[in-house]
Amino acid sequence: MNDSLSNLLSENRTFAPSAEFAAQANAKADLYEIAERDRLAFWEEQASNLHWHEKWNQVLDWQPPFAKWFAGGKLNASYNALDRHVLEGRGDRVAFLFEGEPGDTREITYAQMLTEVKKTANALLSLGVKDGDRVAIYMPMIPEAAVAMLACARIGATHSVVFGGFSADSLLARIQDADATLVITADGGFRKGGAFGLKSIVDDALKGETNVQHVLVVKRTGQDVTMGAKDIWWHELVDKQSAEHEAQPFDSEHPLFILYTSGTTAKPKGIAHTTGGYLTQAAYTHRIVFDLKPETDIYWCTADVGWITGHSYVVYGPLINGATQVMYEGTPDTPHKGRIFEMIEKYGVTILYTAPTLIRTWMKWGDEFPNKYNLKSLRLLGSVGEPINPEAWMWYREVVGGNNCPIVDTWWQTETGAIMISPLPGVTATKPGSAMRTLPGISAKVVDDEAKEVGNGGGGYLVLDKPWPSMLRGIWREPDRYKETYWSRFDGLYFAGDGAKLDDDGALWLLGRVDDVMNVSGHRISTTEVESALVSHHAIAEAAVVGANDELTGQAIVAFVILRGGVEPDQELEKSLKAHVTKEIGAIARPRQIMVVAELPKTRSGKIMRRLLRDVAENRAVGDATTLADPNVMKLISEGLQSEKKED
Ligand code: PRX
């Protein structure tokens, strides 16, 4: 088992919620018992908070590993997110407080969102998009991204949002795999003080073979773009549409979206989510974990809609719960390193949900930035995407939260759809760095290699042993891969891919991935994906990639490459390889470091021993290498790197 599973800091500090917070909290301690008593009745009750056009006739149909939740029920995601609020008199409430990176702002109410979504739904229908069709969305963080998602949901089209940082090749692969017929994009967006292009990347992607009939383009930056025969401006098509559109009911198990995520092979997995169960758990967790008081809170989740966090905690969860939220287009250091804090003060943000990588970056930038602004409006802080180290947790609590905000460290995945493990902010006495325990209604275990539960104080693999409403329903069109990836490691258990440990009090500590998946700034990237990109470069014969610890990004990508015969390493090569990976996958996959080696450490069966390379990448003594086919390899690699360093 992975060495990292056995070393755990002992953390004895605990922080209980204040009496005031506990008294007003949405979730009280009895929620655990209620859920425990009758799990399915508990989930039925959560589902009843949604509007159903028709009620379900079965709570759960579980044919492992395939689940149906609320089967027979019919509902509409967009109706739940928007119509309901307007019909019940909340149309004037602000849904989005949008701020573009250049400083432009828009306030959009629920009524305005609904009108825009209805028009967009009509626009999609006019383009021939039908329920069941797939629509790729490749957008900057602007309100139209949420509008596009909800318009798809409204007419039963399945959206597949592709993060705006992905390359043309990555976008093409996702469009092809989902067989999308429409792409919704923008000319570009604003980031790091300038405009970047998206439409041009879509143009590149669509040079490949696809069934895309139209490309709908939001004008965001005004940059020059080429508009071809398939291309239509959003404002020209959407603005002239009727603002009448009646949301149609869809089956609870109707596919709401596909979201691609990295696995252990080079081909990303299209994680497929459906409607009723997903919305139930997204809304439930958003209400109890963030303690949302929709009339008074200003909520801000900093995630991009290109990731699952943006789906569940920017679009579906918050809108269903009637939240008023901040949406920001740009980067946290533009035009200055206090931008996020400035916006917290400006909008009076009460709930902030962000990622450890940003928290660590803030720590590095220095306390003067948060200290310059009044952050007293904050009452709850959240963290997601990777383990948060206790120092960062304490800093978040003290410097951002003024020692006054419960912190919810939330563990979940694209596959789980919604939060699974997290403190309840009004109940749990939290420990810095621990996600604590499963939410009411959710069940997880930590097991050893033989699927035996480890006791308190033990480490092992995190598994989910009972189906949950927002669970993935499969990998898009790859049922065998779904079984193989998640359900084959342990019989009847969903294997999350994470190592975990239970401390002496039974609190859960997530220890990172135990498979060949890296976590860079909270984003999942597979080692194989980057290796394939490197090997597609003309200079490279073979590549091995590992995630090495990195102070800011959690892990950073370190690549070991073998050059093709006749290629000489030089300064330009490293640059060209980094640029190549950026072009193939996107900037998030750019290696921090590339080391040229003569051989790679392999077992006799030819498997690369990444563990040893990780030792090198993290400047540690190389561990046990006795299973190597050629025991001298590691010596050669280390010596080679030493002499390279000397030459530098
Ligand atoms: O390794 C875990 C880590 O992120 C993975 C899921 O990544 P993704 O599907 O991109 O979703 C990220 C946002 C939900 C997990 O397998 N992870 C996520 N949250 C935490 C975490 N690791 C530790 N603590 C967390 N709170």
XYZ file of C-alpha atoms and ligand atoms in Angstrom:
674
model
C 0.000 0.000 0.000
C 1.027 3.552 -0.692
C 3.499 4.846 1.868
C 1.581 8.056 2.296
C -1.284 6.143 3.857
C 0.733 5.320 6.900
C 1.946 8.761 7.832
C -0.572 11.013 9.388
C 0.035 14.034 11.514
C -1.661 13.858 14.808
C -3.959 16.826 15.013
C -5.595 17.474 18.336
C -7.073 20.904 17.893
C -10.827 20.999 17.489
C -13.119 23.898 16.720
C -16.735 23.597 17.715
C -19.290 25.941 16.173
C -20.288 28.905 18.326
C -23.527 28.581 20.256
C -25.059 31.294 18.061
C -24.153 29.510 14.862
C -25.352 26.160 16.171
C -28.696 27.618 17.247
C -29.517 29.048 13.833
C -28.078 26.211 11.709
C -30.159 24.545 8.988
C -28.913 21.112 10.017
C -28.938 19.955 13.615
C -27.362 16.845 15.110
C -30.582 14.841 14.885
C -30.286 14.769 11.108
C -27.786 11.902 11.389
C -30.237 9.820 13.407
C -33.181 10.612 11.164
C -31.217 9.513 8.102
C -29.899 6.443 9.880
C -33.347 5.292 10.948
C -34.684 5.019 7.402
C -32.252 6.062 4.701
C -34.637 5.834 1.786
C -37.425 7.679 3.585
C -34.841 10.346 4.400
C -33.926 10.758 0.737
C -37.586 10.802 -0.249
C -38.061 13.688 2.079
C -35.116 15.538 0.530
C -36.515 14.856 -2.947
C -39.857 16.316 -1.873
C -38.190 19.719 -1.598
C -38.040 19.791 -5.396
C -40.997 20.450 -7.645
C -42.080 17.240 -9.381
C -44.517 17.322 -12.263
C -45.198 13.706 -11.370
C -44.209 11.880 -8.229
C -41.923 8.827 -8.376
C -43.227 5.354 -7.705
C -39.954 3.840 -6.467
C -37.306 5.576 -4.363
C -34.396 3.397 -5.372
C -34.006 0.666 -7.940
C -30.540 -0.770 -7.292
C -29.169 -3.321 -9.721
C -25.526 -3.021 -8.752
C -23.741 -1.071 -10.052
C -26.660 0.589 -11.816
C -29.008 2.793 -9.813
C -32.268 4.508 -10.562
C -33.485 7.067 -8.076
C -37.050 8.282 -7.867
C -38.003 6.163 -10.862
C -41.252 7.106 -12.517
C -40.975 10.684 -11.250
C -40.936 13.578 -13.698
C -39.415 17.002 -13.231
C -37.587 19.813 -14.968
C -34.233 21.084 -13.672
C -34.651 24.583 -15.052
C -38.171 24.852 -13.605
C -36.765 23.980 -10.196
C -33.921 26.469 -10.523
C -35.957 29.393 -11.854
C -39.710 29.177 -12.574
C -40.487 28.082 -9.074
C -38.937 31.156 -7.491
C -40.711 33.491 -9.866
C -44.068 31.746 -9.400
C -43.682 31.892 -5.645
C -42.962 35.639 -5.660
C -39.181 35.666 -5.511
C -38.610 36.892 -9.060
C -37.034 40.147 -7.929
C -34.375 38.438 -5.862
C -30.895 38.727 -7.370
C -29.587 35.393 -8.605
C -26.207 36.561 -9.869
C -24.017 39.470 -8.884
C -21.687 39.193 -11.824
C -18.337 40.910 -12.045
C -16.163 40.680 -15.129
C -12.426 40.831 -14.768
C -12.219 44.333 -16.273
C -14.667 45.491 -13.570
C -17.946 45.513 -15.523
C -20.881 44.376 -13.387
C -24.378 42.966 -13.910
C -27.119 42.177 -11.420
C -29.460 39.504 -12.700
C -32.664 38.623 -10.876
C -34.399 35.256 -10.912
C -37.091 36.712 -13.186
C -34.474 37.994 -15.622
C -32.635 34.670 -15.576
C -35.895 32.901 -16.346
C -36.650 35.167 -19.310
C -33.151 34.678 -20.687
C -33.309 30.911 -20.238
C -36.728 30.716 -21.918
C -35.455 32.711 -24.901
C -32.350 30.581 -25.115
C -34.441 27.410 -24.903
C -36.499 28.699 -27.828
C -33.295 29.530 -29.695
C -31.999 25.987 -29.202
C -35.304 24.569 -30.405
C -35.123 26.800 -33.480
C -31.739 25.232 -34.237
C -33.325 21.806 -34.167
C -31.932 20.718 -30.791
C -34.174 18.060 -29.263
C -34.376 16.326 -25.922
C -31.675 13.720 -25.637
C -29.290 15.641 -27.963
C -25.903 16.628 -26.589
C -24.752 20.233 -26.476
C -21.132 21.155 -25.795
C -20.635 24.352 -23.788
C -17.221 26.030 -23.950
C -17.518 29.355 -22.185
C -15.834 31.859 -19.913
C -17.281 32.387 -16.425
C -20.138 34.670 -17.453
C -23.865 34.394 -16.688
C -24.571 33.081 -20.194
C -22.722 29.894 -19.212
C -25.369 29.189 -16.565
C -28.112 30.311 -18.952
C -26.853 27.895 -21.601
C -26.791 24.978 -19.156
C -30.288 25.713 -17.877
C -31.662 26.201 -21.381
C -30.373 22.751 -22.332
C -31.873 21.259 -19.194
C -35.153 23.004 -19.910
C -35.605 21.269 -23.241
C -34.082 17.982 -22.137
C -30.827 18.352 -24.073
C -27.813 16.929 -22.235
C -25.059 19.467 -21.678
C -21.392 18.689 -21.719
C -19.468 21.661 -20.374
C -15.816 21.721 -21.366
C -13.560 23.911 -19.234
C -12.420 26.986 -21.199
C -8.757 26.186 -20.487
C -8.785 22.974 -22.512
C -7.088 22.881 -25.907
C -8.731 22.386 -29.306
C -7.719 18.719 -29.302
C -9.243 18.108 -25.871
C -12.405 19.943 -26.893
C -12.656 17.941 -30.107
C -12.240 14.632 -28.281
C -15.069 15.575 -25.917
C -17.352 16.803 -28.718
C -16.744 13.566 -30.596
C -17.205 11.265 -27.643
C -20.513 12.866 -26.645
C -21.481 13.279 -30.309
C -22.612 16.855 -29.700
C -24.622 18.580 -32.407
C -24.359 22.116 -31.056
C -21.505 24.041 -29.472
C -22.222 27.102 -27.344
C -19.207 29.336 -26.873
C -18.109 32.976 -26.704
C -15.689 35.018 -28.759
C -13.496 34.828 -25.671
C -13.235 36.016 -22.098
C -11.075 38.174 -19.855
C -8.258 36.693 -17.815
C -5.028 37.982 -16.324
C -5.660 41.471 -17.620
C -6.312 40.552 -21.250
C -8.743 38.894 -23.605
C -8.291 35.257 -24.497
C -9.968 33.522 -27.415
C -12.461 30.659 -27.307
C -14.205 30.825 -30.682
C -10.877 30.465 -32.501
C -10.230 27.271 -30.512
C -13.680 25.952 -31.384
C -12.867 26.655 -35.048
C -9.693 24.607 -34.706
C -11.479 21.792 -32.926
C -14.199 21.601 -35.563
C -11.626 20.938 -38.271
C -11.953 17.406 -36.914
C -14.854 15.182 -37.821
C -17.996 15.896 -35.806
C -21.767 16.070 -36.176
C -21.872 19.676 -34.989
C -24.531 21.563 -36.952
C -24.258 24.987 -35.336
C -22.025 27.091 -33.130
C -23.768 29.685 -30.991
C -21.400 32.511 -30.026
C -21.789 34.989 -27.160
C -20.061 38.305 -27.771
C -18.086 38.920 -24.613
C -14.819 40.646 -25.505
C -15.518 42.081 -28.951
C -12.316 40.572 -30.343
C -12.180 39.662 -34.037
C -13.587 36.246 -34.803
C -14.317 34.449 -38.026
C -17.996 33.626 -38.408
C -18.511 30.723 -40.804
C -21.643 29.099 -42.231
C -22.473 27.209 -39.012
C -21.811 30.144 -36.708
C -24.553 32.290 -35.200
C -24.247 35.193 -32.790
C -26.106 34.574 -29.543
C -27.460 38.144 -29.420
C -28.819 37.889 -32.948
C -30.624 34.624 -32.351
C -31.551 34.667 -28.656
C -32.662 38.274 -28.343
C -35.389 37.926 -30.945
C -36.919 34.801 -29.409
C -40.209 34.683 -27.578
C -39.937 34.928 -23.790
C -42.599 32.253 -23.455
C -41.556 28.692 -22.951
C -43.172 26.083 -20.814
C -40.762 23.705 -19.137
C -41.512 20.108 -20.038
C -41.300 17.348 -17.459
C -38.556 14.769 -17.953
C -37.962 11.428 -16.320
C -36.060 11.455 -13.081
C -33.408 9.365 -14.846
C -33.214 11.621 -17.915
C -29.525 12.431 -18.651
C -28.962 15.983 -17.405
C -25.289 16.292 -18.224
C -22.035 14.632 -19.106
C -18.836 15.971 -17.613
C -15.484 14.610 -18.683
C -12.866 13.831 -16.110
C -9.464 12.212 -16.157
C -9.001 8.599 -15.255
C -6.035 6.335 -15.317
C -6.008 6.003 -19.098
C -5.400 8.663 -21.729
C -9.073 8.798 -22.751
C -11.158 11.024 -20.479
C -14.310 9.510 -19.022
C -17.687 11.042 -19.770
C -19.260 10.975 -16.326
C -23.009 10.753 -16.862
C -25.465 12.304 -14.419
C -29.237 12.209 -14.495
C -31.862 14.573 -13.136
C -33.940 13.736 -10.042
C -31.357 12.212 -7.731
C -28.647 14.639 -8.777
C -30.779 17.708 -8.126
C -32.017 16.281 -4.835
C -28.536 15.809 -3.430
C -27.065 18.991 -4.934
C -29.804 21.087 -3.313
C -29.794 19.175 -0.013
C -26.031 19.386 0.475
C -25.955 23.017 -0.556
C -28.567 23.814 2.080
C -27.080 21.867 4.971
C -23.332 22.163 4.339
C -23.330 25.878 3.506
C -26.189 26.628 5.875
C -27.735 28.830 3.219
C -30.275 31.431 4.327
C -31.485 32.540 0.909
C -33.026 35.824 2.078
C -29.883 37.150 3.709
C -26.814 35.298 2.531
C -24.491 36.345 -0.242
C -22.903 33.135 -1.398
C -19.769 32.799 -3.489
C -18.313 29.622 -4.907
C -15.201 30.499 -6.892
C -15.267 27.386 -9.102
C -15.582 27.572 -12.871
C -18.676 26.011 -14.469
C -16.264 23.803 -16.399
C -15.840 21.627 -13.291
C -18.337 19.633 -11.265
C -18.143 22.186 -8.437
C -19.455 24.807 -10.839
C -22.302 22.511 -11.886
C -23.474 21.552 -8.414
C -22.551 24.636 -6.372
C -22.803 27.533 -8.828
C -25.681 26.418 -11.035
C -27.984 23.705 -9.718
C -27.684 23.660 -5.909
C -27.669 27.425 -5.254
C -30.331 28.289 -7.838
C -32.701 25.587 -6.640
C -32.238 26.962 -3.128
C -32.875 30.535 -4.294
C -29.421 31.837 -3.385
C -27.993 35.208 -4.296
C -24.480 34.589 -5.477
C -21.382 36.301 -6.756
C -19.946 35.163 -10.086
C -16.501 36.382 -11.088
C -14.934 35.953 -14.483
C -11.266 36.498 -13.863
C -8.165 35.576 -11.901
C -7.595 36.368 -8.208
C -4.519 38.554 -8.814
C -5.932 40.866 -11.447
C -5.523 43.776 -11.244
C -4.149 43.148 -7.728
C -3.741 40.312 -5.253
C -6.581 41.538 -3.081
C -9.238 41.197 -5.792
C -11.251 38.414 -4.142
C -11.123 40.120 -0.726
C -12.112 43.411 -2.278
C -15.145 41.695 -3.786
C -16.049 40.016 -0.477
C -16.165 43.474 1.090
C -17.966 45.067 -1.854
C -20.765 42.493 -2.056
C -20.883 41.603 1.637
C -20.187 37.938 0.924
C -21.277 35.711 3.815
C -20.357 32.241 2.511
C -17.149 31.562 0.605
C -16.368 28.212 -1.049
C -12.950 27.849 -2.634
C -9.962 25.548 -3.124
C -6.862 24.876 -1.008
C -4.563 25.860 -3.868
C -5.968 29.395 -3.779
C -5.791 29.504 0.014
C -2.102 28.528 -0.101
C -1.472 31.109 -2.797
C -3.063 33.777 -0.607
C -0.838 32.670 2.276
C 2.198 33.109 0.057
C 1.107 36.542 -1.135
C 0.841 37.683 2.468
C -1.704 38.732 5.055
C -1.660 42.360 3.950
C -4.128 41.619 1.143
C -6.938 40.099 3.217
C -6.131 42.501 6.063
C -6.717 45.508 3.833
C -10.411 44.696 3.445
C -13.354 44.319 5.756
C -14.204 40.620 5.681
C -16.543 40.691 8.660
C -19.564 39.767 6.560
C -18.193 36.209 6.221
C -19.898 33.623 8.408
C -18.917 30.301 6.797
C -15.927 29.091 4.770
C -15.687 26.028 2.549
C -12.874 24.113 0.898
C -12.893 21.556 -1.916
C -10.766 19.775 -4.472
C -7.844 18.347 -2.536
C -6.748 17.732 1.008
C -6.330 21.012 2.850
C -3.221 21.015 4.994
C -3.729 22.062 8.629
C -1.584 25.232 8.233
C -3.703 26.425 5.322
C -6.871 25.503 7.230
C -5.746 27.560 10.258
C -4.734 30.484 8.088
C -8.105 30.401 6.300
C -9.849 30.344 9.662
C -7.828 33.102 11.290
C -6.956 35.525 8.515
C -9.948 35.196 6.190
C -12.570 34.064 8.685
C -11.463 36.240 11.615
C -11.711 33.146 13.876
C -15.430 33.445 13.519
C -16.463 31.090 10.733
C -16.926 27.337 10.742
C -14.910 25.699 7.962
C -16.459 22.934 5.913
C -13.840 20.784 4.174
C -15.961 18.969 1.620
C -14.889 15.731 -0.034
C -16.581 14.590 -3.196
C -15.893 13.907 -6.873
C -17.225 14.514 -10.366
C -18.570 10.985 -10.049
C -20.367 11.538 -6.755
C -22.100 14.624 -8.163
C -22.456 16.299 -4.788
C -20.756 16.547 -1.397
C -20.405 13.225 0.449
C -18.090 13.895 3.374
C -18.088 17.160 5.267
C -18.667 18.623 8.682
C -22.129 20.000 9.406
C -21.221 23.587 10.236
C -23.614 23.958 13.152
C -22.888 20.553 14.631
C -19.369 19.271 14.042
C -16.350 20.181 16.132
C -13.883 20.310 13.237
C -10.228 19.355 13.142
C -7.976 21.373 10.830
C -7.384 19.254 7.733
C -10.091 16.644 8.246
C -13.309 16.319 6.237
C -14.628 14.621 9.413
C -17.496 12.285 8.474
C -20.127 11.359 5.912
C -23.195 13.563 5.616
C -26.535 12.272 6.866
C -27.845 9.836 4.250
C -24.364 8.921 2.961
C -22.269 5.907 3.809
C -18.518 5.418 3.314
C -15.901 3.083 4.735
C -12.152 2.855 4.884
C -10.993 -0.631 3.928
C -7.732 -2.530 3.490
C -6.565 -4.514 0.466
C -8.977 -7.304 1.342
C -11.962 -4.952 1.623
C -11.931 -5.360 5.395
C -12.867 -2.258 7.323
C -9.948 -0.686 9.155
C -10.687 0.469 12.662
C -10.038 3.862 14.172
C -6.380 4.721 13.819
C -6.133 2.679 10.601
C -5.522 3.709 6.992
C -6.692 2.265 3.695
C -8.925 2.976 0.723
C -12.035 5.099 0.738
C -15.085 3.245 -0.557
C -18.771 4.094 -0.759
C -20.841 1.133 0.278
C -24.367 2.360 -0.365
C -25.804 3.995 -3.485
C -26.509 7.731 -3.207
C -28.930 9.894 -5.217
C -26.399 12.018 -7.131
C -24.119 9.119 -8.034
C -22.907 8.859 -11.599
C -25.133 6.595 -13.628
C -22.218 5.430 -15.717
C -19.501 6.468 -18.125
C -21.087 7.814 -21.279
C -21.631 4.861 -23.592
C -18.991 2.744 -21.795
C -20.828 0.528 -19.293
C -17.964 -1.958 -19.055
C -15.474 0.750 -18.307
C -17.828 2.013 -15.601
C -17.870 -1.384 -13.919
C -14.171 -1.909 -14.342
C -13.119 1.535 -13.104
C -15.271 1.894 -10.021
C -16.697 -1.461 -9.051
C -14.093 -4.095 -9.779
C -11.476 -3.326 -7.140
C -13.748 -4.369 -4.256
C -16.814 -6.496 -4.703
C -20.006 -4.449 -4.422
C -18.202 -1.311 -3.283
C -17.588 1.917 -5.170
C -13.842 2.598 -5.053
C -13.196 6.324 -5.092
C -9.464 6.144 -5.883
C -8.533 7.986 -2.690
C -6.562 6.853 0.303
C -8.025 7.743 3.684
C -7.391 7.284 7.334
C -9.592 7.232 10.402
C -8.056 8.904 13.414
C -8.535 7.682 16.959
C -11.846 9.538 17.197
C -13.084 8.121 13.892
C -12.647 11.390 11.965
C -11.841 10.893 8.281
C -8.635 12.234 6.746
C -8.329 12.162 2.975
C -4.830 11.337 1.839
C -4.930 11.932 -1.923
C -5.168 9.590 -4.874
C -3.780 6.107 -4.739
C -4.009 5.560 -8.497
C -2.221 7.192 -11.410
C -4.295 10.319 -11.201
C -2.634 13.591 -10.225
C -4.338 16.457 -8.466
C -2.936 19.767 -9.666
C -4.593 22.822 -8.132
C -7.621 20.670 -7.404
C -7.867 19.480 -11.004
C -7.594 15.864 -11.934
C -5.100 14.987 -14.590
C -4.051 11.481 -15.433
C -0.386 10.598 -15.726
C -1.143 8.606 -18.886
C -2.858 11.545 -20.535
C 0.256 13.701 -20.152
C 2.513 10.817 -21.152
C 0.559 10.327 -24.377
C 0.816 14.026 -25.113
C 4.589 13.942 -24.587
C 5.083 10.869 -26.714
C 3.189 12.546 -29.544
C 6.076 15.078 -29.709
C 8.592 14.187 -32.425
C 11.563 14.275 -30.029
C 10.170 11.816 -27.489
C 10.406 8.047 -27.506
C 9.004 7.305 -24.081
C 7.685 9.264 -21.130
C 6.728 8.688 -17.513
C 4.874 11.312 -15.556
C 4.407 11.662 -11.816
C 2.700 14.127 -9.509
C 5.259 15.542 -7.081
C 4.339 17.449 -3.941
C 4.109 21.149 -4.571
C 3.683 23.825 -1.970
C 1.122 25.800 -3.945
C -0.618 23.472 -6.345
C -0.773 20.382 -4.104
C 0.895 18.320 -6.776
C 2.896 19.447 -9.784
C 3.571 17.484 -12.938
C 7.091 16.140 -13.327
C 7.923 14.269 -16.507
C 10.779 11.882 -17.228
C 11.410 11.494 -20.935
C 13.586 9.364 -23.155
C 14.591 11.111 -26.351
C 14.413 9.518 -29.757
C 17.719 8.513 -31.322
C 19.604 11.491 -32.735
C 17.769 14.119 -30.698
C 20.018 16.210 -28.471
C 18.597 17.802 -25.320
C 18.825 21.576 -25.182
C 17.072 24.499 -23.480
C 14.604 24.854 -26.319
C 13.492 21.244 -25.986
C 11.994 21.656 -22.527
C 10.142 24.768 -23.665
C 8.883 23.061 -26.765
C 7.698 20.019 -24.794
C 5.824 22.170 -22.297
C 4.184 24.092 -25.130
C 3.297 20.833 -26.818
C 1.494 19.482 -23.753
C -0.344 22.800 -23.411
C -1.456 22.527 -27.011
C -2.486 18.889 -26.694
C -4.365 19.069 -23.390
C -4.413 22.619 -22.055
C -2.328 24.809 -19.760
C -3.472 22.944 -16.647
C -1.487 19.903 -17.783
C 1.788 21.763 -18.459
C 4.625 19.975 -16.621
C 6.504 21.957 -13.985
C 9.665 20.096 -14.816
C 10.897 17.768 -17.531
C 13.893 15.528 -16.947
C 15.664 13.770 -19.778
C 16.743 10.248 -18.818
C 18.314 7.299 -20.614
C 16.039 4.635 -19.108
C 12.857 4.392 -17.085
C 12.470 2.160 -14.050
C 10.249 -0.769 -14.983
C 9.187 -3.971 -13.351
C 9.860 -7.242 -15.141
C 6.345 -7.105 -16.523
C 7.103 -3.697 -18.010
C 5.116 -1.505 -15.636
C 6.733 1.820 -14.894
C 7.484 2.202 -11.190
C 6.250 5.712 -10.695
C 6.814 5.474 -6.951
C 10.585 5.568 -7.543
C 10.345 8.448 -9.958
C 8.277 10.309 -7.401
C 11.122 9.848 -4.928
C 13.467 11.488 -7.415
C 11.008 14.261 -8.254
C 10.567 15.029 -4.574
C 14.328 14.894 -3.898
C 14.073 11.898 -1.594
C 16.262 8.879 -1.254
C 14.956 6.327 -3.727
C 12.885 3.623 -2.022
C 12.863 -0.128 -2.457
C 13.827 -0.907 -6.059
C 14.242 -4.655 -5.822
C 11.377 -5.460 -8.196
C 12.982 -3.537 -11.020
C 13.905 -5.474 -14.142
C 17.189 -3.581 -14.198
C 18.219 -2.573 -10.672
C 20.793 -0.105 -11.994
C 18.261 2.139 -13.656
C 17.527 4.306 -10.654
C 21.219 4.785 -10.038
C 21.656 5.902 -13.635
C 18.695 8.278 -13.404
C 19.916 9.828 -10.175
C 23.500 10.136 -11.454
C 22.331 11.549 -14.751
C 20.272 14.176 -12.989
C 23.159 15.034 -10.660
C 25.490 15.678 -13.583
C 22.770 17.659 -15.361
C 22.447 19.848 -12.275
C 26.222 20.392 -12.210
C 26.260 21.444 -15.847
C 23.541 24.009 -15.073
O -8.795 13.021 -4.654
C -10.015 13.609 -4.278
C -9.931 15.112 -4.459
O -10.419 15.383 -5.746
C -10.871 14.185 -6.381
C -12.087 14.480 -7.194
O -11.752 15.372 -8.206
P -12.871 15.992 -9.140
O -13.723 14.905 -9.678
O -12.188 16.860 -10.120
O -13.772 16.851 -8.189
C -13.215 17.909 -7.488
C -14.299 18.690 -6.802
C -15.287 17.893 -6.069
C -11.110 13.235 -5.243
O -11.054 11.892 -5.669
N -10.711 15.844 -3.459
C -11.841 16.541 -3.669
N -12.234 17.145 -2.527
C -11.355 16.811 -1.574
C -10.384 15.971 -2.161
N -9.376 15.445 -1.446
C -9.321 15.746 -0.140
N -10.195 16.554 0.482
C -11.216 17.112 -0.184
N -12.060 17.925 0.446
